[in-house]
């Protein structure tokens, strides 16, 4: 880009009424002996008949000077900008130009118009064209006659569904969702132990269909997945059903329109669907965690496409999951749980917390297998109608957990191999013991769902739950 010399620089466009109004001022300046360079954004012939007019319809100069409004008048001295005014402000223009009678007869003030280089969709293209953002990822060009989405399939970048082609413009637009540098490393993704940067995560967020404002949640989810306690490598390699379940808490869930209500665990909400999918695509495309390779699941589960929802905090009878996990109220977080599919809990008749807790306990006992204790963690998603029963009775979350712990103490004789005519179970020598269904801290309660329907849900965990496998992890969401 050719750098303009010292003097006055004016950015304008024909379609701006204020720019058209100040054409006499431009003529006065150009005749006053001061150096004046005029960059015109939309019509090379505007303003007509003046010297020093430069065609900036490519918007290169406008981009580099970070013009947001036209007209913008800039004063350059000794190669550096020493003054700038936007719109028409007669006194400011007079002060900057040193011409006391400048614009006599014009209004004292008129606002300008938006500059063309900051119009929606333009700024990202200019950043790509003029090197405003440094991207390091490998460029792959789709063959001329091939649909870009088919190129993504051909390279194995998808989860079986079409993805949004991650063009440079889309990537730059996605990166606007965070203040973090594209080259910031956010974790190491197994099984390839590949470094994942903000840029890599953003590429997969584009492919998943995320909006830029979802990106901070995706980044936090990737960071959480990379924590040792989550054991992502083992989770990928297991033959069991499990995959990452993402639970979002805090103001950001509402700001980006996540669903914590009707059909919270189902389809239909863009943020829920794409955030969980972005994490899965990062695992696949950055880490190499592909089905049939490192992913050896016997059956898998549909949640491995995406499994993400927000907790209904405003209607909850209890403190939020993030507060329970040690974060101050109002903090936005993601919690990851190694979970499988959704198991229904039906109880339309209980009206007391004691009765409903027994229903929960009976259903929770079936996680993985009714005769397998302390192997898989679980999330109990308590719906609003069920939650109200505990709220009206004054039961805290701790009280319900204590009750469930008591109800889920199971005699060993019911669990041993061969009991109930079922070969599965614990060794015979443990028959005299009484064992809890879940390890200490292995049961998590979350409040979500529509306001009508006495149904809750259980999300069973990986059989290797706990310190020897995967534990729930929580990360604060940074902008």
Short mmCIF file of C-alpha atoms in Angstrom, two decimals, residues 14 16-26 46 71 87-89 105-111:
data_model
loop_
_atom_site.label_atom_id
_atom_site.label_comp_id
_atom_site.label_asym_id
_atom_site.label_seq_id
_atom_site.Cartn_x
_atom_site.Cartn_y
_atom_site.Cartn_z
CA UNK A 14 -20.87 9.83 -2.93
CA UNK A 16 -23.24 10.03 1.96
CA UNK A 17 -25.34 13.18 2.25
CA UNK A 18 -22.83 14.86 4.56
CA UNK A 19 -19.99 14.13 2.12
CA UNK A 20 -22.04 15.68 -0.68
CA UNK A 21 -22.78 18.69 1.52
CA UNK A 22 -19.11 19.42 2.20
CA UNK A 23 -17.96 19.35 -1.45
CA UNK A 24 -17.54 23.17 -1.31
CA UNK A 25 -15.31 22.68 1.72
CA UNK A 26 -13.19 20.18 -0.19
CA UNK A 46 -16.72 11.87 -6.70
CA UNK A 71 -16.43 11.88 6.03
CA UNK A 87 -18.62 13.73 10.24
CA UNK A 88 -18.91 17.47 9.78
CA UNK A 89 -18.07 19.56 12.85
CA UNK A 105 -22.77 28.96 5.65
CA UNK A 106 -22.82 25.25 6.37
CA UNK A 107 -24.52 23.84 9.48
CA UNK A 108 -22.43 23.66 12.64
CA UNK A 109 -22.69 19.89 12.71
CA UNK A 110 -23.84 16.97 10.63
CA UNK A 111 -23.16 13.33 11.45
#
